Amino acid sequence: MLTFALRRLGSGLLLLVVISALAYALMFASGTNIARNILGETATEEQVLLKQQELGLDQPLWQRYLAWAGGAITGSLGRSWFGAETVSQAVATRLPVTLTVMVVAIIFTALIALIIGVTAAVKRGWLDKALQVSAVVGDAIPGFVLAILLVLVFAIQLKWVPAVSTITPNAPPSAWFLSLLLPVIAIVINAVTSSAQQIRSAVIKQYERDYVRTLRSRGLGEREILLKHVLRGASPAGLTVLSLQFIGMLGGLVIIEKIFAIPGIGNLAVSATQLGDVPVVMGVVLYTVIIVVIVNLLVDLLNGWLNPKVRVA
């Protein structure tokens, strides 16, 4: 198990290096004069050149990346080029908001998808057909469309919740609840149908295995077969689907946070990218990839514990 975990951790570190290098290169691919953007159009050429030297922009790209990577290894991600805030402070104040949305959304997605998927697999009939139709409809409707509809109905028409986030560093729990309610609902509705469909397929596949027929021939009840054997066999597929949903939420949250003005990591990434604030963008990329690596590692370890055959894959 330890070898399996170290192999997965090594893959995660390699992914971190590759993604950070690509992101760093892409930040300079447009050829935008970042020093000019910082100083403004009224700055002279001499001032722009001095700013480029100050930021190290006159160095080759690979030297700049290595300098950034060296700082990241020691825990120093630098300071924003467009403000006095350090990158660590900028990420630390926004990451809890984004993680709160994602964790609450994935918990509700898992619970609802598990109930619907297992029920559809066991009962079949109209519920199974309705689930398959809902999965197609759910995949076809983007999450941001659902978010806009929820804002129009519950925030603007009914005025039950605020249309934009009221979360601040010292905001009470009620402000967090009301501000994150609609974003979580939009994410869950978008993710639950496809997740339930995958869980339903995994459960049906387990019911078709020979060991289920053997357990029935020995007189085990259907409830015991489902809870002790079928769900355990279907759990690797279900965990993989939920982990992919969790990772996919990172991308979808960029738009959701913009719609609801949530002060999260997605909003920070969009603003920093528009400005060309390379240290902040790289800090967001670094933390995002670390989250992805941790989630994948936990899911792989859990799958390896549930199914030892996975460890040799």
CSV table of C-alpha atoms in Angstrom, one decimal:
chain,number,residue,atom,x,y,z
A,1,MET,CA,0.0,0.0,0.0
A,2,LEU,CA,2.9,2.4,0.8
A,3,THR,CA,4.5,1.8,-2.6
A,4,PHE,CA,1.1,2.4,-4.3
A,5,ALA,CA,0.7,5.7,-2.3
A,6,LEU,CA,4.3,6.9,-3.1
A,7,ARG,CA,3.7,6.1,-6.8
A,8,ARG,CA,0.5,8.1,-6.9
A,9,LEU,CA,2.2,11.0,-5.0
A,10,GLY,CA,5.1,11.0,-7.5
A,11,SER,CA,2.7,11.3,-10.3
A,12,GLY,CA,1.0,14.2,-8.6
A,13,LEU,CA,4.3,16.1,-8.1
A,14,LEU,CA,5.1,15.5,-11.8
A,15,LEU,CA,1.7,16.9,-12.7
A,16,LEU,CA,2.3,19.9,-10.5
A,17,VAL,CA,5.6,20.7,-12.3
A,18,VAL,CA,4.2,20.3,-15.8
A,19,ILE,CA,1.0,22.3,-15.1
A,20,SER,CA,2.9,25.2,-13.4
A,21,ALA,CA,5.5,25.4,-16.3
A,22,LEU,CA,2.7,25.4,-18.9
A,23,ALA,CA,0.7,28.1,-17.0
A,24,TYR,CA,3.8,30.2,-16.6
A,25,ALA,CA,4.7,30.1,-20.3
A,26,LEU,CA,1.1,30.8,-21.3
A,27,MET,CA,1.0,33.9,-19.1
A,28,PHE,CA,3.7,35.5,-21.4
A,29,ALA,CA,2.5,34.0,-24.7
A,30,SER,CA,0.3,37.0,-25.6
A,31,GLY,CA,3.3,39.3,-25.6
A,32,THR,CA,1.5,41.9,-23.4
A,33,ASN,CA,3.8,44.6,-21.9
A,34,ILE,CA,3.0,43.9,-18.2
A,35,ALA,CA,5.3,46.7,-17.0
A,36,ARG,CA,3.4,49.2,-19.2
A,37,ASN,CA,0.1,47.9,-17.8
A,38,ILE,CA,1.3,48.4,-14.3
A,39,LEU,CA,2.7,51.9,-14.8
A,40,GLY,CA,0.0,53.1,-17.2
A,41,GLU,CA,0.1,54.8,-20.6
A,42,THR,CA,1.7,58.0,-19.2
A,43,ALA,CA,4.9,56.2,-18.2
A,44,THR,CA,8.0,56.9,-20.2
A,45,GLU,CA,10.0,54.2,-21.9
A,46,GLU,CA,12.8,54.5,-19.4
A,47,GLN,CA,10.3,53.9,-16.5
A,48,VAL,CA,8.9,50.9,-18.3
A,49,LEU,CA,12.4,49.4,-18.8
A,50,LEU,CA,13.3,50.0,-15.2
A,51,LYS,CA,10.0,48.3,-14.1
A,52,GLN,CA,10.8,45.3,-16.4
A,53,GLN,CA,14.2,45.0,-14.7
A,54,GLU,CA,12.7,45.3,-11.3
A,55,LEU,CA,10.2,42.5,-12.0
A,56,GLY,CA,12.9,40.4,-13.8
A,57,LEU,CA,11.0,40.5,-17.1
A,58,ASP,CA,14.2,41.2,-19.0
A,59,GLN,CA,15.4,37.7,-18.1
A,60,PRO,CA,14.8,34.6,-20.3
A,61,LEU,CA,11.5,32.8,-19.6
A,62,TRP,CA,13.1,29.7,-18.2
A,63,GLN,CA,15.1,31.7,-15.7
A,64,ARG,CA,12.0,33.5,-14.5
A,65,TYR,CA,10.2,30.2,-14.1
A,66,LEU,CA,13.0,28.6,-12.1
A,67,ALA,CA,13.2,31.7,-9.9
A,68,TRP,CA,9.4,31.4,-9.3
A,69,ALA,CA,9.7,27.6,-8.7
A,70,GLY,CA,12.6,28.1,-6.2
A,71,GLY,CA,10.5,30.6,-4.3
A,72,ALA,CA,7.5,28.4,-4.3
A,73,ILE,CA,9.5,25.5,-2.9
A,74,THR,CA,10.6,27.6,0.0
A,75,GLY,CA,7.0,28.8,0.6
A,76,SER,CA,7.5,32.3,-0.9
A,77,LEU,CA,5.0,33.0,-3.8
A,78,GLY,CA,5.9,36.7,-4.0
A,79,ARG,CA,3.7,39.8,-3.9
A,80,SER,CA,1.0,41.0,-6.3
A,81,TRP,CA,2.4,43.2,-9.1
A,82,PHE,CA,-0.7,45.3,-8.9
A,83,GLY,CA,-1.1,45.7,-5.1
A,84,ALA,CA,0.6,45.5,-1.8
A,85,GLU,CA,-1.0,42.1,-0.8
A,86,THR,CA,1.2,39.0,-0.9
A,87,VAL,CA,0.1,36.1,-3.0
A,88,SER,CA,-0.2,33.9,0.1
A,89,GLN,CA,-2.5,36.4,1.8
A,90,ALA,CA,-4.6,36.8,-1.4
A,91,VAL,CA,-5.1,33.1,-1.7
A,92,ALA,CA,-5.6,32.4,2.0
A,93,THR,CA,-8.5,34.9,2.3
A,94,ARG,CA,-10.3,33.5,-0.7
A,95,LEU,CA,-9.6,29.8,-0.7
A,96,PRO,CA,-11.8,29.0,2.3
A,97,VAL,CA,-14.8,30.5,0.5
A,98,THR,CA,-14.2,28.4,-2.6
A,99,LEU,CA,-13.5,25.2,-0.6
A,100,THR,CA,-16.7,25.8,1.4
A,101,VAL,CA,-18.8,25.9,-1.8
A,102,MET,CA,-17.1,22.9,-3.2
A,103,VAL,CA,-17.2,20.7,-0.1
A,104,VAL,CA,-20.8,21.4,0.7
A,105,ALA,CA,-21.8,20.9,-3.0
A,106,ILE,CA,-20.0,17.6,-3.3
A,107,ILE,CA,-21.4,16.3,-0.1
A,108,PHE,CA,-25.0,17.0,-1.2
A,109,THR,CA,-24.2,15.7,-4.7
A,110,ALA,CA,-22.9,12.5,-3.3
A,111,LEU,CA,-25.8,11.9,-1.0
A,112,ILE,CA,-28.5,12.7,-3.5
A,113,ALA,CA,-26.8,10.9,-6.4
A,114,LEU,CA,-26.3,7.8,-4.2
A,115,ILE,CA,-30.0,7.7,-3.2
A,116,ILE,CA,-31.3,8.2,-6.7
A,117,GLY,CA,-28.7,6.0,-8.4
A,118,VAL,CA,-29.1,3.0,-6.1
A,119,THR,CA,-32.9,3.4,-6.1
A,120,ALA,CA,-33.1,3.5,-9.9
A,121,ALA,CA,-30.8,0.4,-10.1
A,122,VAL,CA,-32.8,-1.6,-7.7
A,123,LYS,CA,-36.4,-0.5,-8.6
A,124,ARG,CA,-35.8,0.2,-12.3
A,125,GLY,CA,-39.1,1.1,-14.1
A,126,TRP,CA,-40.1,4.7,-14.5
A,127,LEU,CA,-37.6,6.0,-12.1
A,128,ASP,CA,-34.7,4.5,-14.1
A,129,LYS,CA,-36.1,6.0,-17.3
A,130,ALA,CA,-36.6,9.4,-15.7
A,131,LEU,CA,-33.0,9.3,-14.4
A,132,GLN,CA,-31.6,8.6,-17.8
A,133,VAL,CA,-33.6,11.5,-19.4
A,134,SER,CA,-32.6,13.8,-16.5
A,135,ALA,CA,-28.9,12.9,-17.0
A,136,VAL,CA,-29.0,14.0,-20.6
A,137,VAL,CA,-30.9,17.2,-19.7
A,138,GLY,CA,-28.6,17.9,-16.8
A,139,ASP,CA,-25.5,17.6,-19.0
A,140,ALA,CA,-27.0,19.8,-21.7
A,141,ILE,CA,-27.8,22.7,-19.4
A,142,PRO,CA,-24.7,24.6,-18.3
A,143,GLY,CA,-24.3,25.4,-14.6
A,144,PHE,CA,-24.2,29.2,-15.2
A,145,VAL,CA,-27.6,29.1,-16.9
A,146,LEU,CA,-29.1,27.5,-13.8
A,147,ALA,CA,-27.3,30.0,-11.7
A,148,ILE,CA,-28.8,32.9,-13.6
A,149,LEU,CA,-32.3,31.4,-13.5
A,150,LEU,CA,-32.0,30.9,-9.7
A,151,VAL,CA,-30.9,34.5,-9.3
A,152,LEU,CA,-33.8,35.8,-11.3
A,153,VAL,CA,-36.4,33.8,-9.4
A,154,PHE,CA,-35.2,33.6,-5.8
A,155,ALA,CA,-33.0,36.8,-5.5
A,156,ILE,CA,-34.7,39.3,-7.8
A,157,GLN,CA,-38.3,38.2,-8.0
A,158,LEU,CA,-38.9,36.6,-4.5
A,159,LYS,CA,-36.0,38.4,-2.7
A,160,TRP,CA,-35.4,35.4,-0.4
A,161,VAL,CA,-31.6,35.6,-0.7
A,162,PRO,CA,-29.2,38.4,-1.8
A,163,ALA,CA,-28.4,38.4,-5.5
A,164,VAL,CA,-24.7,38.9,-4.8
A,165,SER,CA,-22.4,37.7,-2.0
A,166,THR,CA,-22.3,39.6,1.3
A,167,ILE,CA,-19.4,37.5,2.6
A,168,THR,CA,-16.7,39.5,4.3
A,169,PRO,CA,-13.8,38.4,6.6
A,170,ASN,CA,-16.0,39.1,9.7
A,171,ALA,CA,-19.3,38.1,8.2
A,172,PRO,CA,-21.7,36.0,10.4
A,173,PRO,CA,-22.6,32.4,9.5
A,174,SER,CA,-26.0,33.6,8.3
A,175,ALA,CA,-24.3,35.8,5.6
A,176,TRP,CA,-22.3,32.8,4.5
A,177,PHE,CA,-25.4,30.6,4.3
A,178,LEU,CA,-27.5,33.0,2.4
A,179,SER,CA,-24.7,34.0,0.0
A,180,LEU,CA,-23.7,30.4,-0.8
A,181,LEU,CA,-27.2,28.8,-0.9
A,182,LEU,CA,-27.9,29.5,-4.6
A,183,PRO,CA,-24.4,28.8,-5.9
A,184,VAL,CA,-24.4,25.4,-4.1
A,185,ILE,CA,-27.9,24.6,-5.5
A,186,ALA,CA,-26.9,25.5,-9.0
A,187,ILE,CA,-23.8,23.2,-8.8
A,188,VAL,CA,-25.6,20.3,-7.2
A,189,ILE,CA,-28.5,20.4,-9.8
A,190,ASN,CA,-25.9,20.4,-12.6
A,191,ALA,CA,-23.8,17.6,-11.1
A,192,VAL,CA,-26.3,15.2,-9.4
A,193,THR,CA,-28.0,13.7,-12.5
A,194,SER,CA,-24.9,12.6,-14.3
A,195,SER,CA,-23.4,11.3,-11.0
A,196,ALA,CA,-26.6,9.4,-10.2
A,197,GLN,CA,-26.5,7.9,-13.7
A,198,GLN,CA,-22.9,6.6,-13.2
A,199,ILE,CA,-23.7,5.2,-9.8
A,200,ARG,CA,-26.8,3.5,-11.2
A,201,SER,CA,-24.8,1.8,-14.0
A,202,ALA,CA,-22.1,0.7,-11.5
A,203,VAL,CA,-24.7,-0.9,-9.2
A,204,ILE,CA,-26.5,-2.7,-12.1
A,205,LYS,CA,-23.1,-4.0,-13.3
A,206,GLN,CA,-22.5,-5.5,-9.8
A,207,TYR,CA,-26.0,-7.1,-9.7
A,208,GLU,CA,-25.1,-8.9,-13.0
A,209,ARG,CA,-22.0,-10.5,-11.5
A,210,ASP,CA,-21.9,-14.2,-10.6
A,211,TYR,CA,-21.2,-13.6,-6.9
A,212,VAL,CA,-24.6,-11.9,-6.5
A,213,ARG,CA,-26.4,-15.0,-7.8
A,214,THR,CA,-24.2,-17.2,-5.5
A,215,LEU,CA,-25.2,-15.0,-2.5
A,216,ARG,CA,-28.9,-15.3,-3.4
A,217,SER,CA,-28.6,-19.1,-3.7
A,218,ARG,CA,-27.2,-19.1,-0.1
A,219,GLY,CA,-30.3,-17.4,1.1
A,220,LEU,CA,-28.9,-13.9,1.8
A,221,GLY,CA,-31.6,-11.2,1.8
A,222,GLU,CA,-31.6,-8.5,-0.9
A,223,ARG,CA,-30.9,-5.7,1.7
A,224,GLU,CA,-27.8,-7.5,3.0
A,225,ILE,CA,-26.5,-8.2,-0.6
A,226,LEU,CA,-27.0,-4.6,-1.5
A,227,LEU,CA,-25.5,-3.0,1.6
A,228,LYS,CA,-22.6,-5.4,2.3
A,229,HIS,CA,-21.6,-6.5,-1.2
A,230,VAL,CA,-23.0,-4.6,-4.1
A,231,LEU,CA,-22.3,-1.1,-2.8
A,232,ARG,CA,-18.8,-2.1,-1.9
A,233,GLY,CA,-18.2,-3.4,-5.4
A,234,ALA,CA,-19.7,-0.3,-7.0
A,235,SER,CA,-17.9,2.1,-4.7
A,236,PRO,CA,-14.7,2.5,-6.8
A,237,ALA,CA,-16.7,3.7,-9.8
A,238,GLY,CA,-18.8,6.0,-7.7
A,239,LEU,CA,-15.8,7.5,-6.0
A,240,THR,CA,-14.1,8.1,-9.3
A,241,VAL,CA,-17.2,9.9,-10.7
A,242,LEU,CA,-17.4,12.1,-7.6
A,243,SER,CA,-13.7,13.0,-7.7
A,244,LEU,CA,-14.1,14.0,-11.3
A,245,GLN,CA,-17.1,16.1,-10.4
A,246,PHE,CA,-15.1,17.8,-7.6
A,247,ILE,CA,-12.2,18.6,-9.9
A,248,GLY,CA,-14.7,19.8,-12.6
A,249,MET,CA,-16.2,22.2,-10.1
A,250,LEU,CA,-12.9,24.0,-9.9
A,251,GLY,CA,-13.4,25.2,-13.5
A,252,GLY,CA,-17.1,25.8,-13.2
A,253,LEU,CA,-16.8,27.8,-10.1
A,254,VAL,CA,-14.9,30.5,-12.0
A,255,ILE,CA,-18.2,31.5,-13.7
A,256,ILE,CA,-20.4,30.8,-10.7
A,257,GLU,CA,-18.3,33.1,-8.5
A,258,LYS,CA,-18.4,35.8,-11.1
A,259,ILE,CA,-22.3,35.6,-11.3
A,260,PHE,CA,-22.7,35.8,-7.6
A,261,ALA,CA,-19.7,38.1,-6.9
A,262,ILE,CA,-18.3,35.5,-4.5
A,263,PRO,CA,-14.9,36.5,-3.2
A,264,GLY,CA,-13.4,33.1,-4.0
A,265,ILE,CA,-10.3,31.8,-5.8
A,266,GLY,CA,-12.1,31.7,-9.2
A,267,ASN,CA,-12.9,35.4,-9.0
A,268,LEU,CA,-9.3,36.1,-8.0
A,269,ALA,CA,-7.9,34.1,-10.9
A,270,VAL,CA,-10.1,35.9,-13.5
A,271,SER,CA,-9.1,39.4,-12.2
A,272,ALA,CA,-5.4,38.5,-12.0
A,273,THR,CA,-5.4,37.0,-15.5
A,274,GLN,CA,-7.0,40.1,-17.0
A,275,LEU,CA,-4.4,42.3,-15.4
A,276,GLY,CA,-1.4,40.0,-16.2
A,277,ASP,CA,-0.6,39.6,-12.5
A,278,VAL,CA,1.6,36.6,-12.9
A,279,PRO,CA,2.5,36.0,-9.2
A,280,VAL,CA,-1.2,35.8,-8.2
A,281,VAL,CA,-2.1,33.7,-11.2
A,282,MET,CA,0.7,31.2,-10.5
A,283,GLY,CA,-0.3,31.1,-6.8
A,284,VAL,CA,-3.9,30.2,-7.8
A,285,VAL,CA,-2.6,27.6,-10.2
A,286,LEU,CA,-0.3,26.1,-7.6
A,287,TYR,CA,-3.0,25.8,-4.9
A,288,THR,CA,-5.5,24.5,-7.5
A,289,VAL,CA,-3.2,21.7,-8.7
A,290,ILE,CA,-2.4,20.8,-5.1
A,291,ILE,CA,-6.1,20.4,-4.4
A,292,VAL,CA,-6.5,18.2,-7.5
A,293,VAL,CA,-3.5,16.1,-6.5
A,294,ILE,CA,-4.8,15.6,-2.9
A,295,VAL,CA,-8.3,14.7,-4.1
A,296,ASN,CA,-6.9,12.2,-6.6
A,297,LEU,CA,-4.5,10.7,-4.1
A,298,LEU,CA,-7.3,10.2,-1.4
A,299,VAL,CA,-9.6,8.7,-4.0
A,300,ASP,CA,-6.9,6.4,-5.3
A,301,LEU,CA,-6.0,5.3,-1.7
A,302,LEU,CA,-9.6,4.6,-0.9
A,303,ASN,CA,-10.1,2.7,-4.1
A,304,GLY,CA,-6.9,0.7,-3.4
A,305,TRP,CA,-8.3,-0.1,0.0
A,306,LEU,CA,-11.7,-1.2,-1.3
A,307,ASN,CA,-10.2,-3.1,-4.3
A,308,PRO,CA,-6.6,-4.4,-3.9
A,309,LYS,CA,-6.5,-5.0,-7.7
A,310,VAL,CA,-6.3,-1.3,-8.3
A,311,ARG,CA,-2.9,-1.1,-6.5
A,312,VAL,CA,-1.2,-3.0,-9.3
A,313,ALA,CA,-2.8,-1.0,-12.1
